[in-house]
PDB file of C-alpha atoms in Angstrom:
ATOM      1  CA  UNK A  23      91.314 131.576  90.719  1.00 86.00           C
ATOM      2  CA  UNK A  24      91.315 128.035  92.163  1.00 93.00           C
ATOM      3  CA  UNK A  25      87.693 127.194  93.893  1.00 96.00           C
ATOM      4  CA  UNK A  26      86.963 127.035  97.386  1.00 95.00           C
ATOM      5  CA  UNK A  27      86.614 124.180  99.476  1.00 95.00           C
ATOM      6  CA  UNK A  28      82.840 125.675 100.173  1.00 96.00           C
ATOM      7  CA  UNK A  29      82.896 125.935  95.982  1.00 97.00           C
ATOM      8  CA  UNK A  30      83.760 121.995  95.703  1.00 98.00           C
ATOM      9  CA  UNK A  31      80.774 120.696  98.538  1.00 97.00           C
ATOM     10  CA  UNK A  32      78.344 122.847  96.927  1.00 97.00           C
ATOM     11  CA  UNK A  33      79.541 121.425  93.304  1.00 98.00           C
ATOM     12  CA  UNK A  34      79.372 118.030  95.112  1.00 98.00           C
ATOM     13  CA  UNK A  35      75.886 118.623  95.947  1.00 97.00           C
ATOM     14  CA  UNK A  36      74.697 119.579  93.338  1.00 97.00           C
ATOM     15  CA  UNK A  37      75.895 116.311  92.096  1.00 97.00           C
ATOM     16  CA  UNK A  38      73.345 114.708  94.357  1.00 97.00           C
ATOM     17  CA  UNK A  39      76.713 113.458  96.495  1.00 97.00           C
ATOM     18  CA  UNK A  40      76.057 113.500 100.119  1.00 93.00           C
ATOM     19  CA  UNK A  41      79.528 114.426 101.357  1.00 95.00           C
ATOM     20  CA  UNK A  42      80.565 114.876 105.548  1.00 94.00           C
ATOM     21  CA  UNK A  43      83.145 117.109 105.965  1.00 94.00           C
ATOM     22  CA  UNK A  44      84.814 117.365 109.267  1.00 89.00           C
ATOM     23  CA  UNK A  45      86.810 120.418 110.547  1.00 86.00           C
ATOM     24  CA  UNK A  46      89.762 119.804 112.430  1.00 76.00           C
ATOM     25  CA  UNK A  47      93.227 121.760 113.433  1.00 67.00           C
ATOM     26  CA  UNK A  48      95.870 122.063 109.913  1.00 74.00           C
ATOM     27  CA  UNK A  49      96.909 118.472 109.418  1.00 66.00           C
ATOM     28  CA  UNK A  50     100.391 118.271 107.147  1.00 64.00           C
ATOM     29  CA  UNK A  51     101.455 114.765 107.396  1.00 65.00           C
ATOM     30  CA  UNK A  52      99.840 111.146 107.829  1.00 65.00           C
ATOM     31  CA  UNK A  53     101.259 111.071 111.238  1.00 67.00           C
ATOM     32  CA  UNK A  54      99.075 114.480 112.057  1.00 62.00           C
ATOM     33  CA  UNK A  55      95.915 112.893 110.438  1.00 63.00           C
ATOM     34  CA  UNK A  56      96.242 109.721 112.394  1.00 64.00           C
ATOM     35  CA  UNK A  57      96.754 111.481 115.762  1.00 58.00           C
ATOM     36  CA  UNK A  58      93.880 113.714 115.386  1.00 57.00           C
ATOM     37  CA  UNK A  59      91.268 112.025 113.261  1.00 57.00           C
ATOM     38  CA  UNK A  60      89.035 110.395 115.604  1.00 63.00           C
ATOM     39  CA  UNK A  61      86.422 107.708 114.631  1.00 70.00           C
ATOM     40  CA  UNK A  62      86.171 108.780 111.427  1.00 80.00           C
ATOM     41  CA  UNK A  63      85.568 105.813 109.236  1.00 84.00           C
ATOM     42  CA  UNK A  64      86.410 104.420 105.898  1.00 89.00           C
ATOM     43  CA  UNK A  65      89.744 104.878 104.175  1.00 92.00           C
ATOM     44  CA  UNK A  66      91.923 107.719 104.713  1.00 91.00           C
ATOM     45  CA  UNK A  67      93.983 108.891 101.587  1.00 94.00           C
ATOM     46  CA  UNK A  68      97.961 110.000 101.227  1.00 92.00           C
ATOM     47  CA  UNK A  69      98.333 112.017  97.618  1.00 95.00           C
ATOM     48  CA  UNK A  70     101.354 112.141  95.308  1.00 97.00           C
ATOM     49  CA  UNK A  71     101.719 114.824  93.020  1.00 98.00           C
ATOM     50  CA  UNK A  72     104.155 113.655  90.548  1.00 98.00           C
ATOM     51  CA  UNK A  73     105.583 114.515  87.018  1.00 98.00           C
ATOM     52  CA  UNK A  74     107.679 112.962  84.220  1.00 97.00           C
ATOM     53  CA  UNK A  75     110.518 114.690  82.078  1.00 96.00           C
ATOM     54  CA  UNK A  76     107.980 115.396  79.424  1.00 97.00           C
ATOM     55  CA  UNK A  77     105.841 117.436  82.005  1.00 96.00           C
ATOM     56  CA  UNK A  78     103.061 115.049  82.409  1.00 98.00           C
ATOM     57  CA  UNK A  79     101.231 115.158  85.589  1.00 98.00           C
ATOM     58  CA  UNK A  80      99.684 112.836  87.637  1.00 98.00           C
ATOM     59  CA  UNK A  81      98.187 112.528  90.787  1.00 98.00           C
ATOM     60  CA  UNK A  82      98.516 109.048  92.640  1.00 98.00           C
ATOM     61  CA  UNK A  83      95.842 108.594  95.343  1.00 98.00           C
ATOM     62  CA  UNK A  84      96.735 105.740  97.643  1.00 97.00           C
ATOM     63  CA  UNK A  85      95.763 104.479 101.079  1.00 94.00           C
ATOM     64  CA  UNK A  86      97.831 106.411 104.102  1.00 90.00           C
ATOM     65  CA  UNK A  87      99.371 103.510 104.907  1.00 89.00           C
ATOM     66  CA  UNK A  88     100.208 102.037 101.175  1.00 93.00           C
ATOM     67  CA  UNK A  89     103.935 101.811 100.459  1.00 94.00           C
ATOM     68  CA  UNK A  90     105.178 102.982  96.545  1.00 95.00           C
ATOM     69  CA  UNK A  91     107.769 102.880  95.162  1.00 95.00           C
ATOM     70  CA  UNK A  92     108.819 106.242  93.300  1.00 95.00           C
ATOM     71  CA  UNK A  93     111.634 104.633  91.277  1.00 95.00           C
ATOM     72  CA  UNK A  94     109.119 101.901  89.233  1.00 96.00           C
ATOM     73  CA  UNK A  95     105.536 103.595  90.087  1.00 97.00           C
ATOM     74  CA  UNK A  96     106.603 105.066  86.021  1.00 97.00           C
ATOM     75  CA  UNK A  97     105.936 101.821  84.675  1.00 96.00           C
ATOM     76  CA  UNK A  98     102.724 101.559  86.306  1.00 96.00           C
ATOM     77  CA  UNK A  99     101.176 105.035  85.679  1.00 97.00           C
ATOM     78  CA  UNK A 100     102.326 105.156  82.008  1.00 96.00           C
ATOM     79  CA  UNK A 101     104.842 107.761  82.782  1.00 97.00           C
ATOM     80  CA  UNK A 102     106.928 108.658  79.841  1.00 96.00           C
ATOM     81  CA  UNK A 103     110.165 108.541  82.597  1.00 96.00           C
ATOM     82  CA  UNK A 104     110.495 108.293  86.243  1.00 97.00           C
ATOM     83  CA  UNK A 105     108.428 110.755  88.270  1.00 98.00           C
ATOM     84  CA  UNK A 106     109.768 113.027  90.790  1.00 97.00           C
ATOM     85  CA  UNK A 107     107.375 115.245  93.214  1.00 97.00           C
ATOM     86  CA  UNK A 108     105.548 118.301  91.348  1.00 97.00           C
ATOM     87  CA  UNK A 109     106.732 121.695  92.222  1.00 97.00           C
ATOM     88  CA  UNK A 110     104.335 123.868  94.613  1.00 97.00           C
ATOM     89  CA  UNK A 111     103.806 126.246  92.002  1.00 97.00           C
ATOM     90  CA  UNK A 112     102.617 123.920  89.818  1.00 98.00           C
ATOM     91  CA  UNK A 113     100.683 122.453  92.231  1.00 97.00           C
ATOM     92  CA  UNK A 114      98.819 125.380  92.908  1.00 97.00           C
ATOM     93  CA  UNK A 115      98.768 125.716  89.171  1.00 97.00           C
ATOM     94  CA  UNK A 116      97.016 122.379  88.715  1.00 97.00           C
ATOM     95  CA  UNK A 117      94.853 121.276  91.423  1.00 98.00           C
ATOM     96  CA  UNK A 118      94.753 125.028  93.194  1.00 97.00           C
ATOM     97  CA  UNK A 119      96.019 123.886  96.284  1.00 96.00           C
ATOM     98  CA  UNK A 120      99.186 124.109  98.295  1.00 93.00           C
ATOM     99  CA  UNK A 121     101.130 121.504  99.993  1.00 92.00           C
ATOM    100  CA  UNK A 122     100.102 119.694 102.877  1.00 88.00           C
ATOM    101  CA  UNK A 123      96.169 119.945 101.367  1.00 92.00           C
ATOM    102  CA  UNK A 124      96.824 117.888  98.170  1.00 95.00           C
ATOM    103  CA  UNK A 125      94.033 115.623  97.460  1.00 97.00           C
ATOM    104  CA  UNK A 126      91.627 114.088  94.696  1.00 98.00           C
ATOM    105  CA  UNK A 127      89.277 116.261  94.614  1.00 98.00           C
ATOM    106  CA  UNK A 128      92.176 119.502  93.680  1.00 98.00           C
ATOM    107  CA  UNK A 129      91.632 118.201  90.034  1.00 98.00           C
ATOM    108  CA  UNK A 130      88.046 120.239  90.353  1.00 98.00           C
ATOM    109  CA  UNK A 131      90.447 122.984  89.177  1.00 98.00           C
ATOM    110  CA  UNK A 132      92.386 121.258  86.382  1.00 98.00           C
ATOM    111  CA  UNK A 133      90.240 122.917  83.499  1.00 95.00           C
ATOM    112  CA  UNK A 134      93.050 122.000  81.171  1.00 95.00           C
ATOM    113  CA  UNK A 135      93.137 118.343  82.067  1.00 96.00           C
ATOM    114  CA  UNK A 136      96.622 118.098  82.589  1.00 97.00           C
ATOM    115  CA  UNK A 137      96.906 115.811  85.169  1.00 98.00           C
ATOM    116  CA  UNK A 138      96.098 111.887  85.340  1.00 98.00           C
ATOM    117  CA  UNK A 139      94.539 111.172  88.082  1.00 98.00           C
ATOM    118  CA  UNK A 140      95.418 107.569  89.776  1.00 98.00           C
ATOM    119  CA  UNK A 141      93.633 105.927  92.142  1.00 98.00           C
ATOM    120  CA  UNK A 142      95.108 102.812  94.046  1.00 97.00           C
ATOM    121  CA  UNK A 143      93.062  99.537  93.583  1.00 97.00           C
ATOM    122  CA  UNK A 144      93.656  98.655  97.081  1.00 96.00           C
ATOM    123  CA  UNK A 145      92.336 102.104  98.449  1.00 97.00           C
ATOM    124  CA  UNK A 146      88.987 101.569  96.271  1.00 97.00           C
ATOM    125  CA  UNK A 147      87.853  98.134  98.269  1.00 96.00           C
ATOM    126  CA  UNK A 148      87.160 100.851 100.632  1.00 97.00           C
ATOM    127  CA  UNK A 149      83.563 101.798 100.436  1.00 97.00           C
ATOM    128  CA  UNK A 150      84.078 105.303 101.775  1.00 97.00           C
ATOM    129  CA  UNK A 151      87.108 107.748 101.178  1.00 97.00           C
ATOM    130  CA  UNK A 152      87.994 110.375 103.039  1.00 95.00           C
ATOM    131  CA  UNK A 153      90.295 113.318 101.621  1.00 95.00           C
ATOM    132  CA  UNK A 154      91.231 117.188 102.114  1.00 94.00           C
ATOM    133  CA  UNK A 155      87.901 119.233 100.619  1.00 96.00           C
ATOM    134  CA  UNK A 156      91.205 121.855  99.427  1.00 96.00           C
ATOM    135  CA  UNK A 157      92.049 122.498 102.432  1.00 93.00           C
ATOM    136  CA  UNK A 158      94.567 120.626 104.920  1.00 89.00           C
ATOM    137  CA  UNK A 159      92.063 122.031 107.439  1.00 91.00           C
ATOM    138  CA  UNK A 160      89.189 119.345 107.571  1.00 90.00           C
ATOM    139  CA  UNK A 161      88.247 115.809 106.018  1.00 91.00           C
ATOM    140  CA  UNK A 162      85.345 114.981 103.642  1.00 96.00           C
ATOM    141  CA  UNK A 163      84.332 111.204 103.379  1.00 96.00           C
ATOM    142  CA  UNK A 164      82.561 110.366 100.014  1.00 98.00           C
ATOM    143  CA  UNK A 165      81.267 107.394  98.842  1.00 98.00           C
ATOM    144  CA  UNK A 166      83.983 105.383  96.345  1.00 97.00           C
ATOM    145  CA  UNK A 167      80.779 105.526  93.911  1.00 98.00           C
ATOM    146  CA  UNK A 168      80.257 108.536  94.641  1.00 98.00           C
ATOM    147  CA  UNK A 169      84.148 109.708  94.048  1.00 98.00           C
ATOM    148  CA  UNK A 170      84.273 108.086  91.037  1.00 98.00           C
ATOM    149  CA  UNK A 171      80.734 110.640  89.503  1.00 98.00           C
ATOM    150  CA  UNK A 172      82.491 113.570  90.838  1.00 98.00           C
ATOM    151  CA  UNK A 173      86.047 112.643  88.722  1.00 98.00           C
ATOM    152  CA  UNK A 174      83.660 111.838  85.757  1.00 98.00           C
ATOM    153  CA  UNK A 175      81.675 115.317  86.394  1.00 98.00           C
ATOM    154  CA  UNK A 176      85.013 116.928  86.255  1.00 98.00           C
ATOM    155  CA  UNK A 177      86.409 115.092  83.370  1.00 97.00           C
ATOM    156  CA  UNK A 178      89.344 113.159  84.820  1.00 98.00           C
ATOM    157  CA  UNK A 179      88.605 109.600  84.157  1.00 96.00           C
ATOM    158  CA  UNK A 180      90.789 107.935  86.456  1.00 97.00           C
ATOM    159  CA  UNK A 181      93.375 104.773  86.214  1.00 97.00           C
ATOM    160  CA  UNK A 182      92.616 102.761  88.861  1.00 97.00           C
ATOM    161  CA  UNK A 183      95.547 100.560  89.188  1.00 96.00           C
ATOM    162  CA  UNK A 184      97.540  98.249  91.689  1.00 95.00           C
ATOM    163  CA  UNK A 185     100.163 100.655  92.196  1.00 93.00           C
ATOM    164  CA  UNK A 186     101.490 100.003  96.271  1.00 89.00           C
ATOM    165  CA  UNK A 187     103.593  97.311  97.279  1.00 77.00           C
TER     166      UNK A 187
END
C-alpha cells in the first residue's frame, strides 16, 4: 500500500524538516499550477517518469519551465537506451502515485530502489522546492537541504546533473 501524503509530512517531520504544504484545487499540468499557485515562492518542479529497454527507472526532476530533450536526456542519466514515459501502472507501482501527482518525494514508496532519482542542477540553485506531497491536490515547499536528507533518509541518492537545455 503506497503511503499517504499525511504518511510522507509526518515522515518529513520526524526528520526534523519543516515542510508548508498548501492545498489547492487538482492541478494536472504546469499550465494549471501556474494559473493557480499564488505567491508561493521558490522553485516549482515538472517530473518525468521515464524508463529504458532494460526496465530501468528514473525519475527526472526539473524546473517547470526547463526544456529536455527526451531523445539525448539517455546519455545524460546513464540510461542503458533512450527513455520513453513510464506506464501508470508502474508508476503507481514505483512511487505509489498516479499521473498528474508525480513528484520527488513518490520515491518514499520505492522500497525496492528501483528508480534513479535525477534532480536538475539548474532547479537546485533554488533554495526552496516546491512539489506534489502525493497528491496533485496541494504543494509542499522544502528546503533544497532539506530535500536532499529526506532522498538520503529514503535511500535514493540522487544524480544531480545538468540535464535541460
Amino acid at each position: 500500500m503506497p503511503k499517504s501524503p499525511e504518511a510522507l509530512l509526518e515522515f518529513l517531520g520526524k526528520l526534523g524538516i519543516e515542510a508548508e504544504t498548501h492545498r489547492h484545487p487538482a492541478l494536472f499540468t504546469v499550465s494549471d499550477s501556474q494559473s493557480l499557485r499564488g505567491e508561493i515562492p521558490g522553485g516549482h518542479t515538472k517530473n518525468l517518469f521515464l524508463k529504458d529497454k532494460k526496465d530501468n527507472f528514473f525519475l527526472v526532476t526539473v524546473d517547470e519551465d526547463a526544456q529536455v530533450d527526451l531523445k539525448t536526456i539517455h546519455h545524460k542519466i546513464g540510461a542503458a537506451s533512450r527513455v520513453s514515459f513510464g506506464k501508470p501502472d508502474k508508476l503507481m507501482e514505483h512511487l505509489g502515485v498516479e499521473p498528474g501527482s508525480v513528484t520527488v518525494f513518490g520515491v518514499i514508496n520505492d522500497d525496492h530502489h528501483r528508480v534513479t532519482v535525477v534532480l536538475d542542477a539548474d532547479l537546485m540553485d533554488n533554495d526552496i522546492i516546491n512539489a506534489h506531497p502525493l497528491t496533485n491536490e496541494a504543494t509542499t515547499s522544502i528546503g533544497r537541504d532539506d530535500l536532499m536528507r529526506f532522498l538520503e533518509a529514503v535511500e535514493h541518492q540522487p544524480l544531480v546533473l545538468k540535464v535541460t537545455e
